[in-house]
Amino acid sequence: MAGETPASVPPPGVPSGAPAGSPVPPVGPPLHLPAGTPAAPPAAPPVVPTAAPPAELPEEYTPTARDLPVIEPGRTDTLIDHPAVVPVPEPAQDPDAPEGMGPLYVVGDVHGYYDELREALAAEGLIDADGNWAAGNARLWFLGDFTDRGPDGIGVIDLVMQLSAEAAAAGGYCKALMGNHELLLLGAKRFGDTPVQSGAGTASFQAAWLLNGGQKTDMDRLEDHHLQWMARLDAVMEEDGHLLVHSDTTAYLEYGDSIEAVNDTVHEVLTRSEADEVWDLFRKFTKRFAFRDESGSEAVRELLDAYGGDRVVHGHSPIPYLLGEVGTEEGESDGVAVDGPHVYADGLAIAMDGGITMAGKLLVVQLPLAG
């Protein structure tokens, strides 16, 4: 039945399929540990920080520790606006849309929360009750991170692939960007426990995938067509003056001085399929918070000057962390209050990761933002 997720889902914070004796990361706020640093014992979860995390990760940062909380499946405090049993209003037409094309929508990080994604898409009138495309010539962009942490990442990818075909047949489109978790899943499948040079020792994609919420059910259901689809995703795109990227980092500038150059370089790295090179790409796309502090607007302008657009729209960093707000150490309680996208950096950046893994909200919004 459409919308069902796998019956067997690992408890939060316990990577499915991890070998016996593997360290289990505690559920709590981000843990940014360089490779080679022993994981702390799980008996004492870290204290939730009262201040915001550092503006930029150190150059030697290696993401081999789970960096965001995982909420156990089946919870109901996701703050999703459940669609009422009334007809969904027609989306407002965007005067800036290309001729013959409908309104533009973007989706933040999904992380395997298939049911919540369907609810959020249906609330905007983009899919019908059966999960099929219902938005005609509308345009829909996913900002990446489809898997890990949540219970049904492969179900999410299958839905996006299905909607891409259906939207194209209806005169619209549904497209997706590559997130760091797509790179992580590709690396875990291709390279497994092959050691990679992290700058602070050795690491492996398999270890990083497990520690960052990798789900055994996803790996077991991963097929060649999923891998090919992920490897062909673009990293950057511009639509109606919105520069769409997954990560709030300027690391894209290291891969090209134009959108086409960046996307070509990323695809070339994945085609060469050298473990160290793919790891370096993953590590750089995992950096965050470049737009948040006093110099944030300057960092955004660097990207806009290079690639075009009037605003950057990104996922990756959950809005509560951009605001310096987090939930409890258990990651649940009353959830994290996220009402919509976060506009910051002098109005030049729009954050779209509502923190679904933290009992936040899976965001689907129409651009340009009203007001």
Coordinates of C-alpha atoms in Angstrom, one line a residue:
M1 CA 0.0 0.0 0.0
A2 CA 1.4 3.4 -0.9
G3 CA 2.6 5.3 2.1
E4 CA 3.6 2.3 4.2
T5 CA 7.1 2.2 5.5
P6 CA 9.1 -0.9 6.4
A7 CA 7.8 -2.8 9.4
S8 CA 11.2 -3.1 11.0
V9 CA 12.9 0.2 11.7
P10 CA 15.9 0.4 14.0
P11 CA 15.5 2.5 17.2
P12 CA 16.8 6.0 17.1
G13 CA 20.5 6.4 17.2
V14 CA 21.2 2.7 16.6
P15 CA 22.6 2.2 13.0
S16 CA 21.0 -0.8 11.5
G17 CA 23.4 -3.5 10.4
A18 CA 26.3 -2.1 12.5
P19 CA 28.9 -4.8 13.4
A20 CA 28.9 -6.1 17.0
G21 CA 30.9 -3.9 19.3
S22 CA 30.6 -0.8 17.0
P23 CA 30.2 2.5 19.0
V24 CA 26.6 3.7 19.1
P25 CA 26.3 7.5 19.0
P26 CA 24.0 9.1 21.6
V27 CA 20.9 10.9 20.5
G28 CA 21.4 14.6 21.0
P29 CA 22.8 17.7 19.4
P30 CA 25.5 17.6 16.6
L31 CA 28.7 15.9 17.3
H32 CA 31.5 17.2 15.1
L33 CA 34.4 14.8 15.6
P34 CA 37.5 14.7 13.4
A35 CA 38.4 11.3 12.0
G36 CA 40.5 9.1 14.3
T37 CA 38.9 10.7 17.4
P38 CA 37.4 7.9 19.6
A39 CA 33.7 8.2 20.1
A40 CA 32.5 9.1 23.6
P41 CA 30.8 6.4 25.7
P42 CA 27.1 6.4 25.1
A43 CA 26.3 6.4 28.8
A44 CA 26.7 10.2 29.1
P45 CA 24.9 12.1 26.4
P46 CA 26.3 15.5 25.6
V47 CA 24.7 18.6 27.2
V48 CA 22.7 20.6 24.7
P49 CA 24.7 23.8 23.9
T50 CA 23.2 27.1 24.9
A51 CA 25.1 28.9 22.2
A52 CA 24.9 28.4 18.5
P53 CA 27.4 26.1 16.9
P54 CA 30.6 27.5 15.3
A55 CA 30.1 29.5 12.2
E56 CA 32.3 27.3 10.0
L57 CA 33.7 23.8 10.5
P58 CA 37.4 23.4 10.8
E59 CA 39.2 22.5 7.6
E60 CA 40.2 19.1 9.0
Y61 CA 36.6 18.3 10.0
T62 CA 35.6 14.8 9.0
P63 CA 31.9 13.9 9.4
T64 CA 32.3 10.5 10.9
A65 CA 29.9 11.1 13.7
R66 CA 26.1 11.3 13.5
D67 CA 25.6 15.1 13.3
L68 CA 21.9 15.5 14.1
P69 CA 19.4 13.9 16.4
V70 CA 17.2 11.0 15.2
I71 CA 13.5 10.9 16.3
E72 CA 12.0 7.4 16.6
P73 CA 9.6 6.5 13.9
G74 CA 5.9 6.6 14.5
R75 CA 5.9 9.9 16.4
T76 CA 3.1 12.3 15.7
D77 CA 4.8 15.6 16.7
T78 CA 6.2 16.6 13.3
L79 CA 4.2 19.8 13.2
I80 CA 3.1 18.9 9.6
D81 CA 0.0 20.8 8.7
H82 CA -2.3 17.9 7.9
P83 CA -4.5 18.7 4.8
A84 CA -8.1 19.3 5.7
V85 CA -10.8 17.5 3.9
V86 CA -11.5 20.4 1.6
P87 CA -10.4 21.1 -2.0
V88 CA -6.9 22.4 -2.2
P89 CA -6.8 25.9 -3.6
E90 CA -5.1 26.4 -7.0
P91 CA -1.5 27.6 -6.6
A92 CA -0.9 31.3 -7.3
Q93 CA 0.6 31.9 -10.7
D94 CA 4.1 33.3 -10.7
P95 CA 4.5 36.2 -13.2
D96 CA 8.2 35.4 -13.4
A97 CA 7.7 31.8 -14.5
P98 CA 8.9 30.8 -17.9
E99 CA 6.2 30.9 -20.6
G100 CA 4.0 27.9 -20.4
M101 CA 5.3 26.8 -17.0
G102 CA 3.5 27.0 -13.7
P103 CA 4.5 28.0 -10.1
L104 CA 7.8 27.0 -8.5
Y105 CA 8.0 24.9 -5.3
V106 CA 10.9 23.7 -3.3
V107 CA 11.2 20.9 -0.7
G108 CA 13.6 20.8 2.2
D109 CA 15.5 17.8 3.6
V110 CA 13.3 14.7 3.8
H111 CA 15.6 12.1 5.4
G112 CA 13.5 9.1 4.8
Y113 CA 10.2 10.5 6.2
Y114 CA 8.0 9.2 3.4
D115 CA 4.6 9.6 5.0
E116 CA 5.4 13.2 6.2
L117 CA 6.5 14.0 2.6
R118 CA 3.3 12.8 1.1
E119 CA 1.3 14.8 3.6
A120 CA 3.3 18.0 2.9
L121 CA 3.0 17.6 -0.9
A122 CA -0.7 16.9 -0.7
A123 CA -1.2 20.0 1.5
E124 CA 0.1 22.1 -1.3
G125 CA -2.0 20.3 -3.9
L126 CA 1.1 18.8 -5.7
I127 CA -0.1 15.2 -5.4
D128 CA -3.5 13.5 -5.0
A129 CA -4.6 11.1 -2.4
D130 CA -3.0 8.2 -4.2
G131 CA 0.4 9.9 -4.3
N132 CA 0.3 10.9 -8.0
W133 CA 1.3 14.2 -9.6
A134 CA -1.7 16.6 -9.5
A135 CA -0.1 20.0 -10.2
G136 CA -0.2 20.2 -14.0
N137 CA 2.6 22.4 -15.2
A138 CA 4.0 23.3 -11.8
R139 CA 7.7 23.1 -11.1
L140 CA 9.0 21.2 -8.1
W141 CA 12.6 21.1 -6.8
F142 CA 13.9 18.9 -4.0
L143 CA 17.0 20.3 -2.3
G144 CA 18.6 16.9 -1.5
D145 CA 19.1 14.5 1.5
F146 CA 16.4 11.9 0.7
T147 CA 17.8 9.1 2.9
D148 CA 19.3 8.3 6.4
R149 CA 17.9 8.9 9.8
G150 CA 14.2 8.3 8.8
P151 CA 12.6 4.9 8.1
D152 CA 12.0 4.9 4.3
G153 CA 14.7 6.7 2.3
I154 CA 14.3 4.4 -0.7
G155 CA 10.5 5.0 -0.7
V156 CA 11.2 8.7 -0.8
I157 CA 13.6 8.3 -3.8
D158 CA 11.0 6.1 -5.6
L159 CA 8.3 8.7 -5.0
V160 CA 10.5 11.5 -6.4
M161 CA 11.4 9.4 -9.5
Q162 CA 7.7 8.6 -10.0
L163 CA 6.7 12.3 -9.7
S164 CA 9.5 13.3 -12.1
A165 CA 7.9 11.1 -14.8
E166 CA 4.4 12.1 -14.1
A167 CA 5.1 15.9 -13.9
A168 CA 6.9 15.8 -17.2
A169 CA 3.9 14.1 -18.8
A170 CA 1.7 16.8 -17.4
G171 CA 3.8 19.7 -18.8
G172 CA 5.6 20.5 -15.5
Y173 CA 8.6 19.0 -13.9
C174 CA 9.9 17.5 -10.6
K175 CA 13.7 17.7 -10.2
A176 CA 16.2 17.1 -7.4
L177 CA 19.6 18.3 -6.2
M178 CA 22.4 16.2 -4.8
G179 CA 22.8 16.4 -1.0
N180 CA 25.7 15.3 1.1
H181 CA 23.7 12.2 2.2
E182 CA 23.3 11.1 -1.4
L183 CA 27.1 11.3 -1.7
L184 CA 27.4 9.4 1.6
L185 CA 25.0 6.6 0.5
L186 CA 26.8 6.3 -2.9
G187 CA 30.1 6.1 -1.1
A188 CA 29.0 3.5 1.4
K189 CA 27.7 1.3 -1.5
R190 CA 30.7 1.8 -3.7
F191 CA 33.6 1.8 -1.3
G192 CA 32.3 0.2 2.0
D193 CA 35.0 0.0 4.6
T194 CA 37.8 1.1 2.2
P195 CA 40.0 3.5 4.1
V196 CA 40.0 7.1 2.9
Q197 CA 42.3 10.0 3.8
S198 CA 40.3 12.5 5.9
G199 CA 42.9 15.0 6.7
A200 CA 42.9 14.0 10.4
G201 CA 43.6 10.3 10.0
T202 CA 41.7 7.6 8.1
A203 CA 38.0 7.0 7.9
S204 CA 35.5 5.1 5.7
F205 CA 32.2 5.7 4.0
Q206 CA 30.6 2.8 5.7
A207 CA 31.5 4.1 9.2
A208 CA 30.4 7.6 8.3
W209 CA 27.1 6.3 6.8
L210 CA 26.3 4.2 9.9
L211 CA 27.1 7.0 12.3
N212 CA 25.1 9.5 10.3
G213 CA 21.8 7.6 10.5
G214 CA 22.3 5.0 7.7
Q215 CA 19.4 2.6 7.6
K216 CA 20.0 -1.1 6.8
T217 CA 16.5 -1.3 5.2
D218 CA 17.6 1.4 2.7
M219 CA 20.9 -0.4 1.8
D220 CA 19.0 -3.7 1.4
R221 CA 16.5 -2.1 -1.0
L222 CA 19.1 0.0 -2.9
E223 CA 19.2 -1.0 -6.6
D224 CA 21.3 0.0 -9.6
H225 CA 18.6 2.5 -10.9
H226 CA 18.6 4.3 -7.6
L227 CA 22.4 4.6 -7.7
Q228 CA 22.4 5.8 -11.3
W229 CA 19.7 8.4 -10.5
M230 CA 21.6 9.8 -7.5
A231 CA 24.9 9.9 -9.4
R232 CA 23.4 12.1 -12.1
L233 CA 21.8 14.7 -9.8
D234 CA 23.0 18.3 -10.2
A235 CA 24.6 20.2 -7.3
V236 CA 23.5 23.7 -8.2
M237 CA 20.6 25.2 -10.2
E238 CA 19.0 28.7 -10.7
E239 CA 15.3 29.2 -11.1
D240 CA 13.4 32.5 -11.3
G241 CA 16.3 34.3 -9.5
H242 CA 16.6 31.7 -6.8
L243 CA 20.0 29.9 -6.6
L244 CA 19.2 26.4 -5.4
V245 CA 21.9 24.5 -3.5
H246 CA 21.8 21.8 -0.8
S247 CA 24.4 23.0 1.6
D248 CA 24.9 26.5 3.2
T249 CA 28.6 26.6 2.2
T250 CA 30.8 28.3 -0.3
A251 CA 32.6 25.1 -1.1
Y252 CA 30.7 24.9 -4.4
L253 CA 33.1 27.7 -5.6
E254 CA 36.0 25.1 -5.4
Y255 CA 34.3 23.1 -8.2
G256 CA 33.7 25.6 -10.8
D257 CA 33.0 29.3 -11.7
S258 CA 29.6 28.6 -13.3
I259 CA 26.6 26.4 -12.5
E260 CA 27.4 24.2 -15.5
A261 CA 31.1 23.8 -14.5
V262 CA 30.2 22.8 -10.9
N263 CA 27.7 20.2 -12.0
D264 CA 30.1 18.8 -14.6
T265 CA 32.9 18.6 -12.1
V266 CA 30.8 16.8 -9.5
H267 CA 29.6 14.3 -12.2
E268 CA 33.2 13.8 -13.3
V269 CA 34.3 13.0 -9.7
L270 CA 31.6 10.4 -9.3
T271 CA 32.4 8.9 -12.7
R272 CA 36.1 8.5 -11.9
S273 CA 34.9 6.9 -8.6
E274 CA 38.1 7.3 -6.6
A275 CA 37.4 6.8 -3.0
D276 CA 39.6 9.7 -1.6
E277 CA 38.3 12.1 -4.2
V278 CA 34.6 11.3 -3.6
W279 CA 35.3 11.5 0.2
D280 CA 36.7 15.0 -0.2
L281 CA 33.6 16.0 -2.2
F282 CA 31.4 14.6 0.5
R283 CA 33.4 16.3 3.3
K284 CA 33.2 19.7 1.6
F285 CA 29.4 19.4 0.9
T286 CA 28.9 18.6 4.6
K287 CA 30.2 22.0 5.7
R288 CA 27.6 24.4 7.0
F289 CA 26.7 27.8 8.6
A290 CA 28.6 29.9 6.0
F291 CA 25.7 32.4 5.7
R292 CA 24.7 32.7 9.3
D293 CA 27.0 35.2 11.1
E294 CA 28.0 38.8 10.4
S295 CA 29.9 37.9 7.3
G296 CA 27.1 35.6 6.0
S297 CA 25.7 38.0 3.5
E298 CA 29.1 38.4 1.9
A299 CA 29.4 34.6 1.6
V300 CA 26.0 34.5 -0.1
R301 CA 27.0 37.3 -2.5
E302 CA 30.1 35.3 -3.5
L303 CA 27.8 32.5 -4.7
L304 CA 25.3 34.9 -6.3
D305 CA 28.1 36.8 -8.1
A306 CA 29.5 33.5 -9.5
Y307 CA 26.3 31.6 -10.4
G308 CA 23.6 34.2 -10.7
G309 CA 20.3 34.7 -8.9
D310 CA 19.0 37.2 -6.3
R311 CA 18.7 34.8 -3.3
V312 CA 20.2 31.4 -2.2
V313 CA 17.8 28.7 -1.2
H314 CA 19.3 25.8 0.7
G315 CA 18.6 22.9 2.9
H316 CA 21.2 20.9 5.0
S317 CA 21.4 23.0 8.2
P318 CA 18.1 22.7 10.3
I319 CA 16.5 26.0 11.0
P320 CA 16.6 25.4 14.8
Y321 CA 20.4 25.2 14.6
L322 CA 20.7 28.3 12.5
L323 CA 18.7 30.1 15.2
G324 CA 20.7 28.5 18.0
E325 CA 17.7 26.7 19.2
V326 CA 17.5 22.9 19.9
G327 CA 15.1 20.5 21.5
T328 CA 15.9 18.3 24.5
E329 CA 18.7 15.8 24.7
E330 CA 16.2 13.1 23.7
G331 CA 15.2 15.2 20.7
E332 CA 11.5 14.9 21.4
S333 CA 9.3 16.5 24.1
D334 CA 7.3 19.3 22.5
G335 CA 9.3 19.3 19.3
V336 CA 10.9 22.3 17.7
A337 CA 8.7 25.1 16.6
V338 CA 9.3 25.7 12.9
D339 CA 6.5 27.5 11.1
G340 CA 8.2 28.0 7.7
P341 CA 11.4 28.9 5.9
H342 CA 14.0 31.0 7.6
V343 CA 15.1 34.2 5.7
Y344 CA 18.4 35.5 6.9
A345 CA 21.8 37.0 5.7
D346 CA 20.2 40.4 5.0
G347 CA 17.4 38.7 3.2
L348 CA 19.7 37.0 0.7
A349 CA 19.4 33.4 2.0
I350 CA 16.3 31.1 2.6
A351 CA 16.8 28.0 4.8
M352 CA 14.5 25.1 4.0
D353 CA 15.5 22.3 6.4
G354 CA 12.7 22.5 8.9
G355 CA 14.3 19.8 11.1
I356 CA 12.1 16.8 10.4
T357 CA 14.5 14.6 12.2
M358 CA 14.1 16.8 15.3
A359 CA 10.3 16.6 15.4
G360 CA 10.3 19.8 13.3
K361 CA 8.5 20.4 10.0
L362 CA 9.1 19.0 6.5
L363 CA 8.9 22.2 4.4
V364 CA 7.3 22.5 1.0
V365 CA 6.8 26.1 -0.1
Q366 CA 6.1 28.1 -3.2
L367 CA 8.6 30.6 -4.4
P368 CA 8.9 33.5 -4.3
L369 CA 7.9 33.7 -0.7
A370 CA 4.8 35.8 0.0
G371 CA 5.8 39.1 1.4

